[in-house]
Amino acid sequence: MSEDVHDNPARHRFELVVDRHLAFSEYTLDGPVITFTHTIVPPALEGKGVGSRLVSGALGQVRARGLKVIPVCSFVRGYIERHPEWQDLLADRA
């Protein structure tokens, strides 16, 4: 289902539409590093796994592009902490 997640580079966010509601995760891009800054899941979609689907799909695209992640957003950070298969994407911090 990660194919439902689309990058919208003009708005600097990954997006997922479910039941006509838009969930998104905003980012900044600096060379090979993407920083996730904020994730929004509309109240109508909360508790349905939409945020996890969104982040998983976004991280899959990040991996395919060879980028590293800085998870400033607490939702993205928590998702990566709970899913070790994504931890290799974390950017090294000096």
mmCIF file of N, CA, C and O in Angstrom:
data_model
loop_
_atom_site.group_PDB
_atom_site.id
_atom_site.type_symbol
_atom_site.label_atom_id
_atom_site.label_comp_id
_atom_site.label_asym_id
_atom_site.label_seq_id
_atom_site.Cartn_x
_atom_site.Cartn_y
_atom_site.Cartn_z
ATOM 1 N N MET A 1 0.802 -1.195 0.000
ATOM 2 C CA MET A 1 0.000 0.000 0.000
ATOM 3 C C MET A 1 0.851 1.268 0.000
ATOM 4 O O MET A 1 0.325 2.354 -0.112
ATOM 5 N N SER A 2 2.170 1.110 0.120
ATOM 6 C CA SER A 2 3.022 2.292 0.129
ATOM 7 C C SER A 2 2.992 3.006 -1.218
ATOM 8 O O SER A 2 3.366 4.157 -1.315
ATOM 9 N N GLU A 3 2.515 2.312 -2.275
ATOM 10 C CA GLU A 3 2.411 2.965 -3.573
ATOM 11 C C GLU A 3 1.369 4.076 -3.569
ATOM 12 O O GLU A 3 1.316 4.902 -4.478
ATOM 13 N N ASP A 4 0.539 4.125 -2.546
ATOM 14 C CA ASP A 4 -0.448 5.193 -2.406
ATOM 15 C C ASP A 4 0.174 6.476 -1.865
ATOM 16 O O ASP A 4 -0.447 7.526 -1.912
ATOM 17 N N VAL A 5 1.374 6.387 -1.351
ATOM 18 C CA VAL A 5 2.070 7.555 -0.796
ATOM 19 C C VAL A 5 2.806 8.253 -1.933
ATOM 20 O O VAL A 5 3.565 7.625 -2.666
ATOM 21 N N HIS A 6 2.552 9.549 -2.076
ATOM 22 C CA HIS A 6 3.151 10.315 -3.159
ATOM 23 C C HIS A 6 3.973 11.469 -2.607
ATOM 24 O O HIS A 6 3.545 12.138 -1.667
ATOM 25 N N ASP A 7 5.128 11.666 -3.217
ATOM 26 C CA ASP A 7 5.939 12.824 -2.876
ATOM 27 C C ASP A 7 5.376 14.026 -3.631
ATOM 28 O O ASP A 7 5.089 13.942 -4.821
ATOM 29 N N ASN A 8 5.192 15.117 -2.922
ATOM 30 C CA ASN A 8 4.771 16.377 -3.533
ATOM 31 C C ASN A 8 5.915 17.367 -3.301
ATOM 32 O O ASN A 8 5.913 18.122 -2.327
ATOM 33 N N PRO A 9 6.926 17.341 -4.189
ATOM 34 C CA PRO A 9 8.101 18.188 -3.958
ATOM 35 C C PRO A 9 7.792 19.677 -3.938
ATOM 36 O O PRO A 9 8.483 20.433 -3.258
ATOM 37 N N ALA A 10 6.778 20.105 -4.649
ATOM 38 C CA ALA A 10 6.426 21.525 -4.652
ATOM 39 C C ALA A 10 5.981 21.993 -3.269
ATOM 40 O O ALA A 10 6.184 23.145 -2.897
ATOM 41 N N ARG A 11 5.380 21.079 -2.500
ATOM 42 C CA ARG A 11 4.918 21.424 -1.150
ATOM 43 C C ARG A 11 5.834 20.848 -0.073
ATOM 44 O O ARG A 11 5.544 20.968 1.119
ATOM 45 N N HIS A 12 6.891 20.161 -0.474
ATOM 46 C CA HIS A 12 7.876 19.586 0.448
ATOM 47 C C HIS A 12 7.204 18.637 1.446
ATOM 48 O O HIS A 12 7.401 18.751 2.662
ATOM 49 N N ARG A 13 6.442 17.685 0.888
ATOM 50 C CA ARG A 13 5.795 16.730 1.783
ATOM 51 C C ARG A 13 5.393 15.468 1.027
ATOM 52 O O ARG A 13 5.179 15.478 -0.180
ATOM 53 N N PHE A 14 5.334 14.390 1.788
ATOM 54 C CA PHE A 14 4.767 13.136 1.301
ATOM 55 C C PHE A 14 3.299 13.148 1.679
ATOM 56 O O PHE A 14 2.932 13.580 2.780
ATOM 57 N N GLU A 15 2.445 12.650 0.779
ATOM 58 C CA GLU A 15 1.007 12.725 0.988
ATOM 59 C C GLU A 15 0.348 11.359 0.807
ATOM 60 O O GLU A 15 0.793 10.541 -0.001
ATOM 61 N N LEU A 16 -0.732 11.173 1.542
ATOM 62 C CA LEU A 16 -1.546 9.967 1.439
ATOM 63 C C LEU A 16 -2.996 10.380 1.605
ATOM 64 O O LEU A 16 -3.353 11.000 2.611
ATOM 65 N N VAL A 17 -3.821 10.060 0.611
ATOM 66 C CA VAL A 17 -5.242 10.363 0.672
ATOM 67 C C VAL A 17 -5.993 9.082 1.024
ATOM 68 O O VAL A 17 -5.827 8.051 0.365
ATOM 69 N N VAL A 18 -6.800 9.161 2.083
ATOM 70 C CA VAL A 18 -7.626 8.035 2.521
ATOM 71 C C VAL A 18 -9.023 8.576 2.789
ATOM 72 O O VAL A 18 -9.187 9.541 3.551
ATOM 73 N N ASP A 19 -10.012 7.953 2.175
ATOM 74 C CA ASP A 19 -11.410 8.382 2.370
ATOM 75 C C ASP A 19 -11.565 9.890 2.177
ATOM 76 O O ASP A 19 -12.217 10.566 2.971
ATOM 77 N N ARG A 20 -10.928 10.413 1.155
ATOM 78 C CA ARG A 20 -10.985 11.841 0.796
ATOM 79 C C ARG A 20 -10.345 12.769 1.837
ATOM 80 O O ARG A 20 -10.560 13.978 1.811
ATOM 81 N N HIS A 21 -9.582 12.215 2.749
ATOM 82 C CA HIS A 21 -8.844 13.020 3.737
ATOM 83 C C HIS A 21 -7.354 12.926 3.411
ATOM 84 O O HIS A 21 -6.849 11.869 3.067
ATOM 85 N N LEU A 22 -6.658 14.041 3.573
ATOM 86 C CA LEU A 22 -5.239 14.097 3.257
ATOM 87 C C LEU A 22 -4.388 14.044 4.524
ATOM 88 O O LEU A 22 -4.530 14.881 5.420
ATOM 89 N N ALA A 23 -3.511 13.054 4.580
ATOM 90 C CA ALA A 23 -2.486 12.977 5.621
ATOM 91 C C ALA A 23 -1.162 13.320 4.934
ATOM 92 O O ALA A 23 -0.967 12.989 3.761
ATOM 93 N N PHE A 24 -0.273 13.989 5.661
ATOM 94 C CA PHE A 24 0.995 14.349 5.027
ATOM 95 C C PHE A 24 2.107 14.462 6.054
ATOM 96 O O PHE A 24 1.870 14.678 7.234
ATOM 97 N N SER A 25 3.324 14.309 5.539
ATOM 98 C CA SER A 25 4.525 14.462 6.353
ATOM 99 C C SER A 25 5.443 15.435 5.631
ATOM 100 O O SER A 25 5.905 15.159 4.519
ATOM 101 N N GLU A 26 5.693 16.577 6.272
ATOM 102 C CA GLU A 26 6.503 17.636 5.678
ATOM 103 C C GLU A 26 7.987 17.348 5.884
ATOM 104 O O GLU A 26 8.379 16.719 6.868
ATOM 105 N N TYR A 27 8.781 17.863 4.944
ATOM 106 C CA TYR A 27 10.222 17.649 5.024
ATOM 107 C C TYR A 27 10.981 18.822 4.427
ATOM 108 O O TYR A 27 10.431 19.644 3.688
ATOM 109 N N THR A 28 12.267 18.866 4.753
ATOM 110 C CA THR A 28 13.217 19.716 4.047
ATOM 111 C C THR A 28 14.264 18.786 3.465
ATOM 112 O O THR A 28 14.536 17.706 4.020
ATOM 113 N N LEU A 29 14.838 19.199 2.366
ATOM 114 C CA LEU A 29 15.830 18.376 1.690
ATOM 115 C C LEU A 29 17.112 19.185 1.558
ATOM 116 O O LEU A 29 17.092 20.317 1.056
ATOM 117 N N ASP A 30 18.205 18.616 2.031
ATOM 118 C CA ASP A 30 19.506 19.277 1.946
ATOM 119 C C ASP A 30 20.505 18.250 1.423
ATOM 120 O O ASP A 30 21.039 17.446 2.191
ATOM 121 N N GLY A 31 20.709 18.261 0.113
ATOM 122 C CA GLY A 31 21.601 17.269 -0.494
ATOM 123 C C GLY A 31 21.054 15.871 -0.281
ATOM 124 O O GLY A 31 19.890 15.607 -0.583
ATOM 125 N N PRO A 32 21.872 14.987 0.297
ATOM 126 C CA PRO A 32 21.439 13.605 0.490
ATOM 127 C C PRO A 32 20.696 13.360 1.808
ATOM 128 O O PRO A 32 20.498 12.217 2.209
ATOM 129 N N VAL A 33 20.283 14.436 2.486
ATOM 130 C CA VAL A 33 19.629 14.296 3.794
ATOM 131 C C VAL A 33 18.237 14.917 3.743
ATOM 132 O O VAL A 33 18.069 16.076 3.358
ATOM 133 N N ILE A 34 17.256 14.123 4.156
ATOM 134 C CA ILE A 34 15.885 14.609 4.253
ATOM 135 C C ILE A 34 15.530 14.711 5.737
ATOM 136 O O ILE A 34 15.792 13.785 6.510
ATOM 137 N N THR A 35 15.000 15.852 6.125
ATOM 138 C CA THR A 35 14.604 16.075 7.512
ATOM 139 C C THR A 35 13.084 16.136 7.567
ATOM 140 O O THR A 35 12.471 17.017 6.957
ATOM 141 N N PHE A 36 12.490 15.158 8.256
ATOM 142 C CA PHE A 36 11.036 15.166 8.445
ATOM 143 C C PHE A 36 10.729 16.100 9.606
ATOM 144 O O PHE A 36 11.231 15.923 10.713
ATOM 145 N N THR A 37 9.904 17.116 9.343
ATOM 146 C CA THR A 37 9.670 18.162 10.330
ATOM 147 C C THR A 37 8.312 18.089 11.006
ATOM 148 O O THR A 37 8.175 18.544 12.145
ATOM 149 N N HIS A 38 7.305 17.543 10.324
ATOM 150 C CA HIS A 38 5.956 17.583 10.878
ATOM 151 C C HIS A 38 5.069 16.598 10.130
ATOM 152 O O HIS A 38 5.158 16.509 8.903
ATOM 153 N N THR A 39 4.234 15.878 10.845
ATOM 154 C CA THR A 39 3.296 14.941 10.229
ATOM 155 C C THR A 39 1.889 15.260 10.721
ATOM 156 O O THR A 39 1.682 15.463 11.922
ATOM 157 N N ILE A 40 0.959 15.287 9.779
ATOM 158 C CA ILE A 40 -0.443 15.575 10.092
ATOM 159 C C ILE A 40 -1.317 14.420 9.606
ATOM 160 O O ILE A 40 -1.250 14.043 8.439
ATOM 161 N N VAL A 41 -2.114 13.886 10.513
ATOM 162 C CA VAL A 41 -3.151 12.913 10.168
ATOM 163 C C VAL A 41 -4.468 13.516 10.641
ATOM 164 O O VAL A 41 -4.620 13.808 11.825
ATOM 165 N N PRO A 42 -5.416 13.723 9.720
ATOM 166 C CA PRO A 42 -6.692 14.321 10.122
ATOM 167 C C PRO A 42 -7.395 13.491 11.193
ATOM 168 O O PRO A 42 -7.269 12.257 11.210
ATOM 169 N N PRO A 43 -8.130 14.145 12.085
ATOM 170 C CA PRO A 43 -8.827 13.424 13.159
ATOM 171 C C PRO A 43 -9.684 12.259 12.659
ATOM 172 O O PRO A 43 -9.755 11.223 13.317
ATOM 173 N N ALA A 44 -10.289 12.392 11.495
ATOM 174 C CA ALA A 44 -11.143 11.328 10.960
ATOM 175 C C ALA A 44 -10.363 10.057 10.647
ATOM 176 O O ALA A 44 -10.946 8.978 10.550
ATOM 177 N N LEU A 45 -9.032 10.174 10.511
ATOM 178 C CA LEU A 45 -8.207 9.015 10.164
ATOM 179 C C LEU A 45 -7.370 8.499 11.327
ATOM 180 O O LEU A 45 -6.689 7.483 11.186
ATOM 181 N N GLU A 46 -7.404 9.178 12.448
ATOM 182 C CA GLU A 46 -6.568 8.777 13.585
ATOM 183 C C GLU A 46 -6.945 7.384 14.074
ATOM 184 O O GLU A 46 -8.117 6.996 14.060
ATOM 185 N N GLY A 47 -5.939 6.635 14.490
ATOM 186 C CA GLY A 47 -6.163 5.305 15.052
ATOM 187 C C GLY A 47 -6.415 4.230 14.017
ATOM 188 O O GLY A 47 -6.776 3.106 14.364
ATOM 189 N N LYS A 48 -6.186 4.533 12.742
ATOM 190 C CA LYS A 48 -6.440 3.569 11.672
ATOM 191 C C LYS A 48 -5.167 3.129 10.962
ATOM 192 O O LYS A 48 -5.224 2.508 9.914
ATOM 193 N N GLY A 49 -4.032 3.493 11.514
ATOM 194 C CA GLY A 49 -2.761 3.107 10.910
ATOM 195 C C GLY A 49 -2.345 3.950 9.722
ATOM 196 O O GLY A 49 -1.384 3.624 9.029
ATOM 197 N N VAL A 50 -3.052 5.030 9.477
ATOM 198 C CA VAL A 50 -2.758 5.880 8.316
ATOM 199 C C VAL A 50 -1.390 6.543 8.461
ATOM 200 O O VAL A 50 -0.606 6.597 7.506
ATOM 201 N N GLY A 51 -1.078 7.039 9.644
ATOM 202 C CA GLY A 51 0.222 7.667 9.855
ATOM 203 C C GLY A 51 1.360 6.688 9.609
ATOM 204 O O GLY A 51 2.355 7.030 8.971
ATOM 205 N N SER A 52 1.200 5.471 10.082
ATOM 206 C CA SER A 52 2.231 4.455 9.863
ATOM 207 C C SER A 52 2.371 4.110 8.384
ATOM 208 O O SER A 52 3.485 3.939 7.881
ATOM 209 N N ARG A 53 1.262 4.006 7.684
ATOM 210 C CA ARG A 53 1.298 3.753 6.244
ATOM 211 C C ARG A 53 2.007 4.884 5.517
ATOM 212 O O ARG A 53 2.816 4.659 4.610
ATOM 213 N N LEU A 54 1.701 6.102 5.909
ATOM 214 C CA LEU A 54 2.314 7.276 5.304
ATOM 215 C C LEU A 54 3.828 7.265 5.503
ATOM 216 O O LEU A 54 4.603 7.404 4.553
ATOM 217 N N VAL A 55 4.251 7.084 6.737
ATOM 218 C CA VAL A 55 5.680 7.123 7.039
ATOM 219 C C VAL A 55 6.411 5.951 6.405
ATOM 220 O O VAL A 55 7.496 6.122 5.839
ATOM 221 N N SER A 56 5.832 4.782 6.440
ATOM 222 C CA SER A 56 6.453 3.625 5.809
ATOM 223 C C SER A 56 6.638 3.855 4.310
ATOM 224 O O SER A 56 7.705 3.573 3.753
ATOM 225 N N GLY A 57 5.610 4.371 3.659
ATOM 226 C CA GLY A 57 5.718 4.647 2.234
ATOM 227 C C GLY A 57 6.749 5.718 1.927
ATOM 228 O O GLY A 57 7.504 5.617 0.954
ATOM 229 N N ALA A 58 6.792 6.747 2.754
ATOM 230 C CA ALA A 58 7.772 7.814 2.569
ATOM 231 C C ALA A 58 9.190 7.274 2.753
ATOM 232 O O ALA A 58 10.083 7.558 1.951
ATOM 233 N N LEU A 59 9.391 6.487 3.792
ATOM 234 C CA LEU A 59 10.723 5.943 4.050
ATOM 235 C C LEU A 59 11.161 4.993 2.941
ATOM 236 O O LEU A 59 12.347 4.944 2.599
ATOM 237 N N GLY A 60 10.226 4.261 2.367
ATOM 238 C CA GLY A 60 10.558 3.396 1.234
ATOM 239 C C GLY A 60 11.083 4.209 0.055
ATOM 240 O O GLY A 60 12.049 3.813 -0.611
ATOM 241 N N GLN A 61 10.462 5.341 -0.196
ATOM 242 C CA GLN A 61 10.914 6.206 -1.285
ATOM 243 C C GLN A 61 12.256 6.856 -0.948
ATOM 244 O O GLN A 61 13.119 7.011 -1.823
ATOM 245 N N VAL A 62 12.423 7.217 0.311
ATOM 246 C CA VAL A 62 13.693 7.789 0.760
ATOM 247 C C VAL A 62 14.823 6.776 0.544
ATOM 248 O O VAL A 62 15.891 7.117 0.019
ATOM 249 N N ARG A 63 14.581 5.529 0.915
ATOM 250 C CA ARG A 63 15.591 4.481 0.736
ATOM 251 C C ARG A 63 15.909 4.306 -0.749
ATOM 252 O O ARG A 63 17.082 4.201 -1.133
ATOM 253 N N ALA A 64 14.876 4.274 -1.579
ATOM 254 C CA ALA A 64 15.083 4.077 -3.015
ATOM 255 C C ALA A 64 15.915 5.205 -3.622
ATOM 256 O O ALA A 64 16.640 4.988 -4.602
ATOM 257 N N ARG A 65 15.846 6.379 -3.048
ATOM 258 C CA ARG A 65 16.606 7.538 -3.545
ATOM 259 C C ARG A 65 17.998 7.641 -2.930
ATOM 260 O O ARG A 65 18.768 8.536 -3.271
ATOM 261 N N GLY A 66 18.294 6.771 -1.980
ATOM 262 C CA GLY A 66 19.609 6.786 -1.352
ATOM 263 C C GLY A 66 19.814 7.927 -0.379
ATOM 264 O O GLY A 66 20.948 8.326 -0.125
ATOM 265 N N LEU A 67 18.720 8.431 0.195
ATOM 266 C CA LEU A 67 18.805 9.543 1.145
ATOM 267 C C LEU A 67 18.957 9.039 2.571
ATOM 268 O O LEU A 67 18.633 7.885 2.878
ATOM 269 N N LYS A 68 19.417 9.914 3.441
ATOM 270 C CA LYS A 68 19.463 9.653 4.878
ATOM 271 C C LYS A 68 18.429 10.541 5.561
ATOM 272 O O LYS A 68 18.047 11.587 5.043
ATOM 273 N N VAL A 69 17.991 10.141 6.744
ATOM 274 C CA VAL A 69 16.873 10.787 7.434
ATOM 275 C C VAL A 69 17.303 11.423 8.752
ATOM 276 O O VAL A 69 18.035 10.810 9.535
ATOM 277 N N ILE A 70 16.793 12.622 8.977
ATOM 278 C CA ILE A 70 16.828 13.239 10.304
ATOM 279 C C ILE A 70 15.364 13.387 10.716
ATOM 280 O O ILE A 70 14.622 14.163 10.118
ATOM 281 N N PRO A 71 14.929 12.629 11.721
ATOM 282 C CA PRO A 71 13.523 12.658 12.129
ATOM 283 C C PRO A 71 13.241 13.679 13.230
ATOM 284 O O PRO A 71 13.127 13.335 14.406
ATOM 285 N N VAL A 72 13.109 14.946 12.856
ATOM 286 C CA VAL A 72 12.750 15.979 13.822
ATOM 287 C C VAL A 72 11.310 15.752 14.300
ATOM 288 O O VAL A 72 10.989 15.942 15.466
ATOM 289 N N CYS A 73 10.448 15.338 13.385
ATOM 290 C CA CYS A 73 9.048 15.041 13.712
ATOM 291 C C CYS A 73 8.988 13.871 14.692
ATOM 292 O O CYS A 73 9.571 12.814 14.453
ATOM 293 N N SER A 74 8.282 14.056 15.793
ATOM 294 C CA SER A 74 8.221 13.008 16.822
ATOM 295 C C SER A 74 7.531 11.745 16.323
ATOM 296 O O SER A 74 7.893 10.640 16.728
ATOM 297 N N PHE A 75 6.559 11.871 15.422
ATOM 298 C CA PHE A 75 5.885 10.677 14.900
ATOM 299 C C PHE A 75 6.850 9.845 14.054
ATOM 300 O O PHE A 75 6.939 8.626 14.216
ATOM 301 N N VAL A 76 7.585 10.503 13.166
ATOM 302 C CA VAL A 76 8.551 9.794 12.324
ATOM 303 C C VAL A 76 9.652 9.190 13.193
ATOM 304 O O VAL A 76 10.045 8.033 13.004
ATOM 305 N N ARG A 77 10.138 9.950 14.165
ATOM 306 C CA ARG A 77 11.188 9.452 15.056
ATOM 307 C C ARG A 77 10.709 8.207 15.802
ATOM 308 O O ARG A 77 11.396 7.185 15.857
ATOM 309 N N GLY A 78 9.500 8.257 16.354
ATOM 310 C CA GLY A 78 8.950 7.112 17.070
ATOM 311 C C GLY A 78 8.738 5.911 16.167
ATOM 312 O O GLY A 78 8.982 4.765 16.568
ATOM 313 N N TYR A 79 8.300 6.159 14.940
ATOM 314 C CA TYR A 79 8.088 5.072 13.986
ATOM 315 C C TYR A 79 9.408 4.360 13.706
ATOM 316 O O TYR A 79 9.476 3.132 13.736
ATOM 317 N N ILE A 80 10.443 5.126 13.445
ATOM 318 C CA ILE A 80 11.752 4.525 13.161
ATOM 319 C C ILE A 80 12.269 3.778 14.385
ATOM 320 O O ILE A 80 12.841 2.686 14.256
ATOM 321 N N GLU A 81 12.076 4.314 15.577
ATOM 322 C CA GLU A 81 12.526 3.636 16.798
ATOM 323 C C GLU A 81 11.831 2.284 16.961
ATOM 324 O O GLU A 81 12.433 1.318 17.426
ATOM 325 N N ARG A 82 10.548 2.208 16.593
ATOM 326 C CA ARG A 82 9.776 0.966 16.738
ATOM 327 C C ARG A 82 9.983 -0.019 15.590
ATOM 328 O O ARG A 82 9.563 -1.171 15.702
ATOM 329 N N HIS A 83 10.587 0.427 14.501
ATOM 330 C CA HIS A 83 10.759 -0.425 13.322
ATOM 331 C C HIS A 83 12.232 -0.444 12.914
ATOM 332 O O HIS A 83 12.675 0.401 12.129
ATOM 333 N N PRO A 84 12.988 -1.392 13.445
ATOM 334 C CA PRO A 84 14.431 -1.420 13.213
ATOM 335 C C PRO A 84 14.826 -1.539 11.738
ATOM 336 O O PRO A 84 15.941 -1.170 11.371
ATOM 337 N N GLU A 85 13.922 -2.001 10.900
ATOM 338 C CA GLU A 85 14.255 -2.139 9.479
ATOM 339 C C GLU A 85 14.488 -0.790 8.794
ATOM 340 O O GLU A 85 15.022 -0.734 7.685
ATOM 341 N N TRP A 86 14.122 0.297 9.449
ATOM 342 C CA TRP A 86 14.332 1.634 8.888
ATOM 343 C C TRP A 86 15.498 2.380 9.544
ATOM 344 O O TRP A 86 15.877 3.462 9.106
ATOM 345 N N GLN A 87 16.083 1.832 10.584
ATOM 346 C CA GLN A 87 17.092 2.563 11.350
ATOM 347 C C GLN A 87 18.380 2.818 10.580
ATOM 348 O O GLN A 87 19.121 3.753 10.899
ATOM 349 N N ASP A 88 18.621 2.033 9.537
ATOM 350 C CA ASP A 88 19.812 2.266 8.725
ATOM 351 C C ASP A 88 19.718 3.574 7.927
ATOM 352 O O ASP A 88 20.715 4.063 7.421
ATOM 353 N N LEU A 89 18.517 4.135 7.839
ATOM 354 C CA LEU A 89 18.342 5.388 7.108
ATOM 355 C C LEU A 89 18.719 6.620 7.928
ATOM 356 O O LEU A 89 18.836 7.722 7.384
ATOM 357 N N LEU A 90 18.901 6.447 9.223
ATOM 358 C CA LEU A 90 19.202 7.597 10.085
ATOM 359 C C LEU A 90 20.548 8.211 9.712
ATOM 360 O O LEU A 90 21.552 7.516 9.561
ATOM 361 N N ALA A 91 20.545 9.522 9.564
ATOM 362 C CA ALA A 91 21.776 10.252 9.267
ATOM 363 C C ALA A 91 22.648 10.289 10.504
ATOM 364 O O ALA A 91 22.142 10.425 11.625
ATOM 365 N N ASP A 92 23.940 10.162 10.298
ATOM 366 C CA ASP A 92 24.868 10.297 11.423
ATOM 367 C C ASP A 92 24.903 11.752 11.836
ATOM 368 O O ASP A 92 24.988 12.643 10.992
ATOM 369 N N ARG A 93 24.830 11.980 13.115
ATOM 370 C CA ARG A 93 24.921 13.360 13.627
ATOM 371 C C ARG A 93 26.255 13.537 14.308
ATOM 372 O O ARG A 93 26.683 12.706 15.088
ATOM 373 N N ALA A 94 26.888 14.627 14.005
ATOM 374 C CA ALA A 94 28.218 14.887 14.590
ATOM 375 C C ALA A 94 28.090 15.325 16.019
ATOM 376 O O ALA A 94 27.122 15.847 16.462
#
